Amino acid sequence: MLWQCRGHVFDLAARTRVIGILNLTPDSFSDGARYLDRGAALDRARQLIDEGADLIDVGAASTRPGAPPVPAAEQIRRLTPVLKPLVRAGNVPISVDTASAEVAAFALAAGAGAINDVSALGDPGMAQMVAEAGAGVVLMHMRGTPATMQHEPHYEDATGEIAAFLRTGLARARAAGIAEACVALDPGIGFGKAAPHNFELLARLDEIVSIGRPVLVGVSRKSFLAAPEPLAVDQRLEAGLAATAVAVFQGARLVRTHDVAATVRAVRIADALRAARPGAPSD
Ligand code: HH2
């Protein structure tokens, strides 16, 4: 299974790839305001790469529950000092976490390899932008917007509905001229889901995997990890590693995390377990 991000092609059969998170935001739920300074942000990126990140996902707008929208101009202002130096360093491909076509245009012009779109091409200009650049794109499921998504989310069949949404998203991407090889899918853990929906999605992840595109899962430090037992944000590492390992065993090929070194170790074991299953597919 390949994921193409402009000039870079990830062969995901070989191993699951770990995406390190770099938040240039004042208000992200676990690390807001830590990397506002250009030097701090570039140091953090270097650390993520040293720890084994295969790709860096740079975010300039928090999408935590209740977060207000951040205007494109402000996202671009936050990205400007950091994005080009990161791309120029050329260590790993860079993705930009944005739902704005205007921000995506800026990011792709600066050399980003992929757009991580939590709105799954919700902005009308986004698909064309990604298609023309030959960029990688993550289509993520979210119910509502960050401002509203945790207001009593309800599903008849969460996994079935989310799989159908992602199937439709993939078809829309293809119709807009995005090569299928460029598309990854993400069920959007924590985005318009109560804790039981997140657990069910991870337990039934094979149904998302069966759509046939690489699946990305992001559980890092999220609040559902504290559902069985109260855990502060900085106490959720082990719980997140357990959930990540299960996701990879179920077929996730991309994982997004703040804690790269620990996640790389957990993912290697999950990859080995998955490969050891009788008749394990080699994709
Ligand atoms: N989760 C967050 C942000 N972007 N993108 C994808 N594809 N999948 C995710 O699960 C996902 C995501 C939330 O994490 P974080 O970036 O740390 O927080 P914030 O949105 O508060 O900046």
PDB file of C-alpha atoms and ligand atoms in Angstrom:
ATOM      1  CA  MET A   1       0.000   0.000   0.000  1.00  0.00           C
ATOM      2  CA  LEU A   2       1.549   3.289  -1.166  1.00  0.00           C
ATOM      3  CA  TRP A   3       0.811   6.864  -0.066  1.00  0.00           C
ATOM      4  CA  GLN A   4       2.099   9.480  -2.460  1.00  0.00           C
ATOM      5  CA  CYS A   5       2.915  12.993  -1.242  1.00  0.00           C
ATOM      6  CA  ARG A   6       4.227  14.903  -4.255  1.00  0.00           C
ATOM      7  CA  GLY A   7       7.825  13.662  -4.771  1.00  0.00           C
ATOM      8  CA  HIS A   8       7.768  11.354  -1.766  1.00  0.00           C
ATOM      9  CA  VAL A   9       6.140   7.927  -1.812  1.00  0.00           C
ATOM     10  CA  PHE A  10       5.621   6.072   1.476  1.00  0.00           C
ATOM     11  CA  ASP A  11       5.651   2.301   1.088  1.00  0.00           C
ATOM     12  CA  LEU A  12       3.380   1.457   4.007  1.00  0.00           C
ATOM     13  CA  ALA A  13       3.710  -2.301   3.553  1.00  0.00           C
ATOM     14  CA  ALA A  14       7.210  -2.099   4.948  1.00  0.00           C
ATOM     15  CA  ARG A  15       6.197  -0.492   8.251  1.00  0.00           C
ATOM     16  CA  THR A  16       3.701   1.854   9.830  1.00  0.00           C
ATOM     17  CA  ARG A  17       4.778   5.503   9.625  1.00  0.00           C
ATOM     18  CA  VAL A  18       4.824   7.794  12.651  1.00  0.00           C
ATOM     19  CA  ILE A  19       3.705  11.394  12.142  1.00  0.00           C
ATOM     20  CA  GLY A  20       5.077  13.881  14.673  1.00  0.00           C
ATOM     21  CA  ILE A  21       2.825  16.787  15.669  1.00  0.00           C
ATOM     22  CA  LEU A  22       4.134  20.363  15.672  1.00  0.00           C
ATOM     23  CA  ASN A  23       1.512  22.808  16.921  1.00  0.00           C
ATOM     24  CA  LEU A  24       2.244  26.498  16.279  1.00  0.00           C
ATOM     25  CA  THR A  25      -0.840  27.453  18.261  1.00  0.00           C
ATOM     26  CA  PRO A  26      -1.459  29.358  21.484  1.00  0.00           C
ATOM     27  CA  ASP A  27      -4.286  27.017  22.528  1.00  0.00           C
ATOM     28  CA  SER A  28      -3.810  23.380  21.433  1.00  0.00           C
ATOM     29  CA  PHE A  29      -5.246  21.042  24.037  1.00  0.00           C
ATOM     30  CA  SER A  30      -1.985  19.416  25.164  1.00  0.00           C
ATOM     31  CA  ASP A  31       0.896  21.643  24.039  1.00  0.00           C
ATOM     32  CA  GLY A  32      -0.597  25.060  23.232  1.00  0.00           C
ATOM     33  CA  ALA A  33       1.829  28.017  23.314  1.00  0.00           C
ATOM     34  CA  ARG A  34       4.936  25.821  23.677  1.00  0.00           C
ATOM     35  CA  TYR A  35       6.181  26.323  20.111  1.00  0.00           C
ATOM     36  CA  LEU A  36       5.095  29.859  19.229  1.00  0.00           C
ATOM     37  CA  ASP A  37       8.665  31.033  18.977  1.00  0.00           C
ATOM     38  CA  ARG A  38      10.390  30.169  15.661  1.00  0.00           C
ATOM     39  CA  GLY A  39      13.453  28.733  17.397  1.00  0.00           C
ATOM     40  CA  ALA A  40      11.367  26.591  19.754  1.00  0.00           C
ATOM     41  CA  ALA A  41       9.312  25.286  16.836  1.00  0.00           C
ATOM     42  CA  LEU A  42      12.357  24.346  14.740  1.00  0.00           C
ATOM     43  CA  ASP A  43      14.019  22.709  17.774  1.00  0.00           C
ATOM     44  CA  ARG A  44      10.867  20.702  18.396  1.00  0.00           C
ATOM     45  CA  ALA A  45      10.756  19.560  14.758  1.00  0.00           C
ATOM     46  CA  ARG A  46      14.382  18.453  14.998  1.00  0.00           C
ATOM     47  CA  GLN A  47      13.589  16.536  18.189  1.00  0.00           C
ATOM     48  CA  LEU A  48      10.612  14.778  16.568  1.00  0.00           C
ATOM     49  CA  ILE A  49      12.816  13.745  13.633  1.00  0.00           C
ATOM     50  CA  ASP A  50      15.610  12.544  15.940  1.00  0.00           C
ATOM     51  CA  GLU A  51      13.038  10.450  17.797  1.00  0.00           C
ATOM     52  CA  GLY A  52      12.040   8.757  14.535  1.00  0.00           C
ATOM     53  CA  ALA A  53       9.199  10.766  13.003  1.00  0.00           C
ATOM     54  CA  ASP A  54       8.658   9.901   9.325  1.00  0.00           C
ATOM     55  CA  LEU A  55       6.674  13.062   8.618  1.00  0.00           C
ATOM     56  CA  ILE A  56       5.939  16.275  10.548  1.00  0.00           C
ATOM     57  CA  ASP A  57       2.354  17.559  10.675  1.00  0.00           C
ATOM     58  CA  VAL A  58       2.374  21.303  11.302  1.00  0.00           C
ATOM     59  CA  GLY A  59      -0.791  22.848  12.707  1.00  0.00           C
ATOM     60  CA  ALA A  60      -1.607  26.539  13.007  1.00  0.00           C
ATOM     61  CA  ALA A  61      -5.178  26.190  14.311  1.00  0.00           C
ATOM     62  CA  SER A  62      -6.357  24.116  17.248  1.00  0.00           C
ATOM     63  CA  THR A  63      -9.244  21.770  16.484  1.00  0.00           C
ATOM     64  CA  ARG A  64      -9.850  20.768  20.108  1.00  0.00           C
ATOM     65  CA  PRO A  65     -13.511  20.570  21.185  1.00  0.00           C
ATOM     66  CA  GLY A  66     -14.902  24.103  21.462  1.00  0.00           C
ATOM     67  CA  ALA A  67     -12.097  25.717  19.463  1.00  0.00           C
ATOM     68  CA  PRO A  68     -13.140  28.789  17.466  1.00  0.00           C
ATOM     69  CA  PRO A  69     -12.219  28.951  13.775  1.00  0.00           C
ATOM     70  CA  VAL A  70      -8.862  30.630  13.084  1.00  0.00           C
ATOM     71  CA  PRO A  71      -8.850  32.946  10.042  1.00  0.00           C
ATOM     72  CA  ALA A  72      -6.640  31.856   7.138  1.00  0.00           C
ATOM     73  CA  ALA A  73      -4.504  35.000   7.440  1.00  0.00           C
ATOM     74  CA  GLU A  74      -3.698  34.164  11.072  1.00  0.00           C
ATOM     75  CA  GLN A  75      -2.827  30.537  10.226  1.00  0.00           C
ATOM     76  CA  ILE A  76      -0.511  31.797   7.470  1.00  0.00           C
ATOM     77  CA  ARG A  77       1.060  34.309   9.878  1.00  0.00           C
ATOM     78  CA  ARG A  78       1.839  31.459  12.310  1.00  0.00           C
ATOM     79  CA  LEU A  79       3.198  29.162   9.570  1.00  0.00           C
ATOM     80  CA  THR A  80       5.349  31.736   7.762  1.00  0.00           C
ATOM     81  CA  PRO A  81       8.530  31.737   9.907  1.00  0.00           C
ATOM     82  CA  VAL A  82       8.605  27.950  10.267  1.00  0.00           C
ATOM     83  CA  LEU A  83       7.313  26.206   7.170  1.00  0.00           C
ATOM     84  CA  LYS A  84       9.953  27.086   4.571  1.00  0.00           C
ATOM     85  CA  PRO A  85      12.912  26.321   6.874  1.00  0.00           C
ATOM     86  CA  LEU A  86      11.329  22.961   7.690  1.00  0.00           C
ATOM     87  CA  VAL A  87      10.797  22.126   4.030  1.00  0.00           C
ATOM     88  CA  ARG A  88      14.265  23.356   3.092  1.00  0.00           C
ATOM     89  CA  ALA A  89      15.877  21.201   5.782  1.00  0.00           C
ATOM     90  CA  GLY A  90      14.451  18.321   3.752  1.00  0.00           C
ATOM     91  CA  ASN A  91      14.755  15.718   6.486  1.00  0.00           C
ATOM     92  CA  VAL A  92      11.217  14.363   6.208  1.00  0.00           C
ATOM     93  CA  PRO A  93       8.141  15.437   4.248  1.00  0.00           C
ATOM     94  CA  ILE A  94       5.973  18.113   5.882  1.00  0.00           C
ATOM     95  CA  SER A  95       2.193  18.084   6.032  1.00  0.00           C
ATOM     96  CA  VAL A  96       0.072  21.027   7.091  1.00  0.00           C
ATOM     97  CA  ASP A  97      -3.014  20.498   9.224  1.00  0.00           C
ATOM     98  CA  THR A  98      -5.610  22.871   7.817  1.00  0.00           C
ATOM     99  CA  ALA A  99      -9.167  22.861   6.504  1.00  0.00           C
ATOM    100  CA  SER A 100      -8.631  26.117   4.607  1.00  0.00           C
ATOM    101  CA  ALA A 101      -7.902  26.076   0.864  1.00  0.00           C
ATOM    102  CA  GLU A 102      -6.197  29.457   1.221  1.00  0.00           C
ATOM    103  CA  VAL A 103      -3.827  28.096   3.861  1.00  0.00           C
ATOM    104  CA  ALA A 104      -3.283  24.949   1.791  1.00  0.00           C
ATOM    105  CA  ALA A 105      -2.307  27.097  -1.210  1.00  0.00           C
ATOM    106  CA  PHE A 106       0.264  28.879   0.960  1.00  0.00           C
ATOM    107  CA  ALA A 107       1.544  25.580   2.374  1.00  0.00           C
ATOM    108  CA  LEU A 108       1.862  23.886  -1.010  1.00  0.00           C
ATOM    109  CA  ALA A 109       3.642  26.935  -2.472  1.00  0.00           C
ATOM    110  CA  ALA A 110       6.099  26.675   0.439  1.00  0.00           C
ATOM    111  CA  GLY A 111       6.749  23.027  -0.458  1.00  0.00           C
ATOM    112  CA  ALA A 112       4.510  21.029   1.893  1.00  0.00           C
ATOM    113  CA  GLY A 113       4.073  17.456   0.692  1.00  0.00           C
ATOM    114  CA  ALA A 114       0.611  16.837   2.107  1.00  0.00           C
ATOM    115  CA  ILE A 115      -2.476  18.553   3.483  1.00  0.00           C
ATOM    116  CA  ASN A 116      -4.098  17.049   6.569  1.00  0.00           C
ATOM    117  CA  ASP A 117      -7.705  18.176   6.185  1.00  0.00           C
ATOM    118  CA  VAL A 118      -9.919  17.506   9.209  1.00  0.00           C
ATOM    119  CA  SER A 119     -12.912  18.665   7.144  1.00  0.00           C
ATOM    120  CA  ALA A 120     -12.270  16.116   4.329  1.00  0.00           C
ATOM    121  CA  LEU A 121     -12.314  18.651   1.459  1.00  0.00           C
ATOM    122  CA  GLY A 122     -15.052  20.747   3.082  1.00  0.00           C
ATOM    123  CA  ASP A 123     -13.630  23.994   1.659  1.00  0.00           C
ATOM    124  CA  PRO A 124     -14.754  24.122  -1.997  1.00  0.00           C
ATOM    125  CA  GLY A 125     -11.306  25.195  -3.248  1.00  0.00           C
ATOM    126  CA  MET A 126      -9.366  22.490  -1.439  1.00  0.00           C
ATOM    127  CA  ALA A 127      -9.686  19.515  -3.797  1.00  0.00           C
ATOM    128  CA  GLN A 128      -8.417  21.373  -6.852  1.00  0.00           C
ATOM    129  CA  MET A 129      -5.490  22.781  -4.883  1.00  0.00           C
ATOM    130  CA  VAL A 130      -4.418  19.294  -3.748  1.00  0.00           C
ATOM    131  CA  ALA A 131      -5.028  17.750  -7.193  1.00  0.00           C
ATOM    132  CA  GLU A 132      -2.938  20.340  -9.044  1.00  0.00           C
ATOM    133  CA  ALA A 133      -0.023  19.968  -6.620  1.00  0.00           C
ATOM    134  CA  GLY A 134      -0.124  16.149  -6.659  1.00  0.00           C
ATOM    135  CA  ALA A 135      -0.010  16.472  -2.867  1.00  0.00           C
ATOM    136  CA  GLY A 136      -0.894  13.833  -0.345  1.00  0.00           C
ATOM    137  CA  VAL A 137      -4.143  14.455   1.489  1.00  0.00           C
ATOM    138  CA  VAL A 138      -5.697  13.071   4.657  1.00  0.00           C
ATOM    139  CA  LEU A 139      -9.485  12.992   4.581  1.00  0.00           C
ATOM    140  CA  MET A 140     -10.741  12.917   8.171  1.00  0.00           C
ATOM    141  CA  HIS A 141     -14.234  12.359   9.513  1.00  0.00           C
ATOM    142  CA  MET A 142     -15.654  14.996  11.838  1.00  0.00           C
ATOM    143  CA  ARG A 143     -19.266  15.468  12.923  1.00  0.00           C
ATOM    144  CA  GLY A 144     -19.975  19.244  12.863  1.00  0.00           C
ATOM    145  CA  THR A 145     -17.179  21.716  13.566  1.00  0.00           C
ATOM    146  CA  PRO A 146     -14.691  21.818  16.454  1.00  0.00           C
ATOM    147  CA  ALA A 147     -16.931  24.449  18.102  1.00  0.00           C
ATOM    148  CA  THR A 148     -19.974  22.146  18.115  1.00  0.00           C
ATOM    149  CA  MET A 149     -18.758  18.581  17.578  1.00  0.00           C
ATOM    150  CA  GLN A 150     -18.905  17.347  21.178  1.00  0.00           C
ATOM    151  CA  HIS A 151     -22.526  18.467  21.765  1.00  0.00           C
ATOM    152  CA  GLU A 152     -24.086  15.028  22.359  1.00  0.00           C
ATOM    153  CA  PRO A 153     -22.765  13.220  19.274  1.00  0.00           C
ATOM    154  CA  HIS A 154     -25.186  10.502  18.202  1.00  0.00           C
ATOM    155  CA  TYR A 155     -24.851   7.676  15.680  1.00  0.00           C
ATOM    156  CA  GLU A 156     -27.021   4.625  14.893  1.00  0.00           C
ATOM    157  CA  ASP A 157     -23.895   2.780  13.764  1.00  0.00           C
ATOM    158  CA  ALA A 158     -20.817   4.963  14.277  1.00  0.00           C
ATOM    159  CA  THR A 159     -18.306   2.812  12.395  1.00  0.00           C
ATOM    160  CA  GLY A 160     -20.686   2.092   9.514  1.00  0.00           C
ATOM    161  CA  GLU A 161     -21.623   5.779   9.123  1.00  0.00           C
ATOM    162  CA  ILE A 162     -18.005   6.932   9.339  1.00  0.00           C
ATOM    163  CA  ALA A 163     -16.858   4.310   6.815  1.00  0.00           C
ATOM    164  CA  ALA A 164     -19.621   5.465   4.441  1.00  0.00           C
ATOM    165  CA  PHE A 165     -18.543   9.104   4.902  1.00  0.00           C
ATOM    166  CA  LEU A 166     -14.908   8.233   4.098  1.00  0.00           C
ATOM    167  CA  ARG A 167     -15.919   6.156   1.065  1.00  0.00           C
ATOM    168  CA  THR A 168     -17.874   9.143  -0.268  1.00  0.00           C
ATOM    169  CA  GLY A 169     -14.933  11.441   0.507  1.00  0.00           C
ATOM    170  CA  LEU A 170     -12.580   9.198  -1.468  1.00  0.00           C
ATOM    171  CA  ALA A 171     -15.005   9.201  -4.430  1.00  0.00           C
ATOM    172  CA  ARG A 172     -15.277  13.030  -4.271  1.00  0.00           C
ATOM    173  CA  ALA A 173     -11.493  13.326  -4.189  1.00  0.00           C
ATOM    174  CA  ARG A 174     -11.161  11.076  -7.226  1.00  0.00           C
ATOM    175  CA  ALA A 175     -13.852  12.997  -9.097  1.00  0.00           C
ATOM    176  CA  ALA A 176     -11.939  16.221  -8.402  1.00  0.00           C
ATOM    177  CA  GLY A 177      -8.820  14.795 -10.014  1.00  0.00           C
ATOM    178  CA  ILE A 178      -6.897  13.744  -6.900  1.00  0.00           C
ATOM    179  CA  ALA A 179      -4.965  10.535  -7.604  1.00  0.00           C
ATOM    180  CA  GLU A 180      -6.167   7.726  -5.367  1.00  0.00           C
ATOM    181  CA  ALA A 181      -2.523   7.036  -4.435  1.00  0.00           C
ATOM    182  CA  CYS A 182      -2.430  10.461  -2.733  1.00  0.00           C
ATOM    183  CA  VAL A 183      -5.373   9.820  -0.387  1.00  0.00           C
ATOM    184  CA  ALA A 184      -5.227   8.592   3.209  1.00  0.00           C
ATOM    185  CA  LEU A 185      -8.336   8.180   5.398  1.00  0.00           C
ATOM    186  CA  ASP A 186      -8.844   8.956   9.084  1.00  0.00           C
ATOM    187  CA  PRO A 187     -11.892   8.110  11.233  1.00  0.00           C
ATOM    188  CA  GLY A 188     -11.223  11.244  13.329  1.00  0.00           C
ATOM    189  CA  ILE A 189     -10.831   9.934  16.863  1.00  0.00           C
ATOM    190  CA  GLY A 190     -12.365  12.505  19.239  1.00  0.00           C
ATOM    191  CA  PHE A 191     -13.987  14.606  16.504  1.00  0.00           C
ATOM    192  CA  GLY A 192     -17.717  14.532  17.226  1.00  0.00           C
ATOM    193  CA  LYS A 193     -17.531  11.219  19.100  1.00  0.00           C
ATOM    194  CA  ALA A 194     -18.263  10.194  22.666  1.00  0.00           C
ATOM    195  CA  ALA A 195     -15.752   7.823  24.311  1.00  0.00           C
ATOM    196  CA  PRO A 196     -17.720   4.648  23.385  1.00  0.00           C
ATOM    197  CA  HIS A 197     -17.728   5.726  19.719  1.00  0.00           C
ATOM    198  CA  ASN A 198     -13.922   6.061  19.813  1.00  0.00           C
ATOM    199  CA  PHE A 199     -13.491   2.627  21.410  1.00  0.00           C
ATOM    200  CA  GLU A 200     -15.850   1.062  18.897  1.00  0.00           C
ATOM    201  CA  LEU A 201     -14.033   2.715  15.977  1.00  0.00           C
ATOM    202  CA  LEU A 202     -10.692   1.324  17.104  1.00  0.00           C
ATOM    203  CA  ALA A 203     -12.155  -2.131  17.726  1.00  0.00           C
ATOM    204  CA  ARG A 204     -13.774  -2.145  14.267  1.00  0.00           C
ATOM    205  CA  LEU A 205     -10.994  -0.301  12.446  1.00  0.00           C
ATOM    206  CA  ASP A 206     -10.687  -3.169   9.939  1.00  0.00           C
ATOM    207  CA  GLU A 207     -13.975  -1.901   8.425  1.00  0.00           C
ATOM    208  CA  ILE A 208     -12.307   1.446   7.652  1.00  0.00           C
ATOM    209  CA  VAL A 209      -9.128  -0.307   6.474  1.00  0.00           C
ATOM    210  CA  SER A 210     -11.184  -2.384   4.027  1.00  0.00           C
ATOM    211  CA  ILE A 211     -12.025   0.771   2.038  1.00  0.00           C
ATOM    212  CA  GLY A 212      -8.588   0.209   0.537  1.00  0.00           C
ATOM    213  CA  ARG A 213      -6.637   3.383   1.305  1.00  0.00           C
ATOM    214  CA  PRO A 214      -4.039   3.857   4.079  1.00  0.00           C
ATOM    215  CA  VAL A 215      -5.716   4.628   7.409  1.00  0.00           C
ATOM    216  CA  LEU A 216      -4.332   7.262   9.766  1.00  0.00           C
ATOM    217  CA  VAL A 217      -5.238   7.191  13.450  1.00  0.00           C
ATOM    218  CA  GLY A 218      -4.573   9.953  15.978  1.00  0.00           C
ATOM    219  CA  VAL A 219      -5.265   9.119  19.621  1.00  0.00           C
ATOM    220  CA  SER A 220      -2.391  11.032  21.207  1.00  0.00           C
ATOM    221  CA  ARG A 221      -3.309  12.433  24.667  1.00  0.00           C
ATOM    222  CA  LYS A 222      -7.029  12.574  23.776  1.00  0.00           C
ATOM    223  CA  SER A 223      -9.716  12.643  26.444  1.00  0.00           C
ATOM    224  CA  PHE A 224     -11.315   9.254  25.644  1.00  0.00           C
ATOM    225  CA  LEU A 225      -8.089   7.688  26.998  1.00  0.00           C
ATOM    226  CA  ALA A 226      -9.198   8.950  30.412  1.00  0.00           C
ATOM    227  CA  ALA A 227     -12.664   7.355  30.199  1.00  0.00           C
ATOM    228  CA  PRO A 228     -11.864   4.069  32.013  1.00  0.00           C
ATOM    229  CA  GLU A 229      -9.861   5.882  34.703  1.00  0.00           C
ATOM    230  CA  PRO A 230      -9.368   9.657  35.186  1.00  0.00           C
ATOM    231  CA  LEU A 231      -6.016  10.741  33.735  1.00  0.00           C
ATOM    232  CA  ALA A 232      -4.718  14.271  33.246  1.00  0.00           C
ATOM    233  CA  VAL A 233      -3.481  15.158  29.771  1.00  0.00           C
ATOM    234  CA  ASP A 234       0.145  14.537  30.765  1.00  0.00           C
ATOM    235  CA  GLN A 235      -0.717  11.085  32.195  1.00  0.00           C
ATOM    236  CA  ARG A 236      -2.141   9.574  28.997  1.00  0.00           C
ATOM    237  CA  LEU A 237       1.024   8.255  27.311  1.00  0.00           C
ATOM    238  CA  GLU A 238       0.650   4.557  28.165  1.00  0.00           C
ATOM    239  CA  ALA A 239      -3.068   4.555  27.435  1.00  0.00           C
ATOM    240  CA  GLY A 240      -2.373   6.187  24.076  1.00  0.00           C
ATOM    241  CA  LEU A 241       0.326   3.656  23.240  1.00  0.00           C
ATOM    242  CA  ALA A 242      -2.075   0.805  23.996  1.00  0.00           C
ATOM    243  CA  ALA A 243      -4.733   2.294  21.735  1.00  0.00           C
ATOM    244  CA  THR A 244      -2.146   3.001  19.017  1.00  0.00           C
ATOM    245  CA  ALA A 245      -0.851  -0.575  19.133  1.00  0.00           C
ATOM    246  CA  VAL A 246      -4.385  -1.933  18.737  1.00  0.00           C
ATOM    247  CA  ALA A 247      -5.027   0.451  15.835  1.00  0.00           C
ATOM    248  CA  VAL A 248      -1.873  -0.706  14.046  1.00  0.00           C
ATOM    249  CA  PHE A 249      -2.723  -4.359  14.712  1.00  0.00           C
ATOM    250  CA  GLN A 250      -6.116  -3.658  13.121  1.00  0.00           C
ATOM    251  CA  GLY A 251      -4.441  -2.167  10.038  1.00  0.00           C
ATOM    252  CA  ALA A 252      -3.710   1.541  10.644  1.00  0.00           C
ATOM    253  CA  ARG A 253      -0.608   2.404   8.595  1.00  0.00           C
ATOM    254  CA  LEU A 254      -0.089   6.005   9.773  1.00  0.00           C
ATOM    255  CA  VAL A 255      -0.227   7.203  13.377  1.00  0.00           C
ATOM    256  CA  ARG A 256      -0.167  10.854  14.504  1.00  0.00           C
ATOM    257  CA  THR A 257       1.417  11.600  17.862  1.00  0.00           C
ATOM    258  CA  HIS A 258       3.074  14.154  20.158  1.00  0.00           C
ATOM    259  CA  ASP A 259       5.218  11.393  21.716  1.00  0.00           C
ATOM    260  CA  VAL A 260       7.278  10.065  18.852  1.00  0.00           C
ATOM    261  CA  ALA A 261      10.023   8.023  20.549  1.00  0.00           C
ATOM    262  CA  ALA A 262       7.594   5.963  22.639  1.00  0.00           C
ATOM    263  CA  THR A 263       5.160   5.589  19.752  1.00  0.00           C
ATOM    264  CA  VAL A 264       7.860   4.310  17.382  1.00  0.00           C
ATOM    265  CA  ARG A 265       8.691   1.551  19.890  1.00  0.00           C
ATOM    266  CA  ALA A 266       5.057   0.591  20.387  1.00  0.00           C
ATOM    267  CA  VAL A 267       4.348   0.598  16.655  1.00  0.00           C
ATOM    268  CA  ARG A 268       7.286  -1.698  15.857  1.00  0.00           C
ATOM    269  CA  ILE A 269       5.824  -4.347  18.180  1.00  0.00           C
ATOM    270  CA  ALA A 270       2.341  -3.894  16.737  1.00  0.00           C
ATOM    271  CA  ASP A 271       3.777  -4.189  13.207  1.00  0.00           C
ATOM    272  CA  ALA A 272       5.581  -7.407  14.197  1.00  0.00           C
ATOM    273  CA  LEU A 273       2.429  -8.864  15.774  1.00  0.00           C
ATOM    274  CA  ARG A 274       0.369  -7.974  12.735  1.00  0.00           C
ATOM    275  CA  ALA A 275       2.908  -9.570  10.385  1.00  0.00           C
ATOM    276  CA  ALA A 276       2.874 -12.743  12.529  1.00  0.00           C
ATOM    277  CA  ARG A 277      -0.866 -13.362  12.039  1.00  0.00           C
ATOM    278  CA  PRO A 278      -1.603 -16.412   9.889  1.00  0.00           C
ATOM    279  CA  GLY A 279      -2.243 -15.236   6.336  1.00  0.00           C
ATOM    280  CA  ALA A 280      -1.257 -11.664   7.205  1.00  0.00           C
ATOM    281  CA  PRO A 281      -1.728  -9.492   4.114  1.00  0.00           C
ATOM    282  CA  SER A 282       1.515  -7.971   2.857  1.00  0.00           C
ATOM    283  CA  ASP A 283      -0.012  -4.606   1.959  1.00  0.00           C
TER     284      ASP A 283
HETATM  285  N1  HH2 B   1      -6.235  15.268  15.835  1.00  0.00           N
HETATM  286  C1  HH2 B   1      -5.943  16.548  16.128  1.00  0.00           C
HETATM  287  C2  HH2 B   1      -5.609  17.458  15.115  1.00  0.00           C
HETATM  288  N2  HH2 B   1      -5.527  17.064  13.833  1.00  0.00           N
HETATM  289  N3  HH2 B   1      -5.695  15.358  12.206  1.00  0.00           N
HETATM  290  C3  HH2 B   1      -5.953  14.102  11.882  1.00  0.00           C
HETATM  291  N4  HH2 B   1      -5.868  13.695  10.603  1.00  0.00           N
HETATM  292  N5  HH2 B   1      -6.321  13.179  12.828  1.00  0.00           N
HETATM  293  C4  HH2 B   1      -6.430  13.504  14.155  1.00  0.00           C
HETATM  294  O1  HH2 B   1      -6.776  12.622  14.969  1.00  0.00           O
HETATM  295  C5  HH2 B   1      -6.158  14.863  14.534  1.00  0.00           C
HETATM  296  C6  HH2 B   1      -5.779  15.779  13.511  1.00  0.00           C
HETATM  297  C7  HH2 B   1      -5.981  17.011  17.549  1.00  0.00           C
HETATM  298  O2  HH2 B   1      -4.702  16.944  18.142  1.00  0.00           O
HETATM  299  P1  HH2 B   1      -3.724  18.203  18.357  1.00  0.00           P
HETATM  300  O3  HH2 B   1      -3.222  18.695  17.060  1.00  0.00           O
HETATM  301  O4  HH2 B   1      -2.662  17.875  19.334  1.00  0.00           O
HETATM  302  O5  HH2 B   1      -4.631  19.273  19.104  1.00  0.00           O
HETATM  303  P2  HH2 B   1      -5.206  20.682  18.684  1.00  0.00           P
HETATM  304  O6  HH2 B   1      -6.225  20.423  17.615  1.00  0.00           O
HETATM  305  O7  HH2 B   1      -5.790  21.223  19.962  1.00  0.00           O
HETATM  306  O8  HH2 B   1      -4.068  21.507  18.147  1.00  0.00           O
END
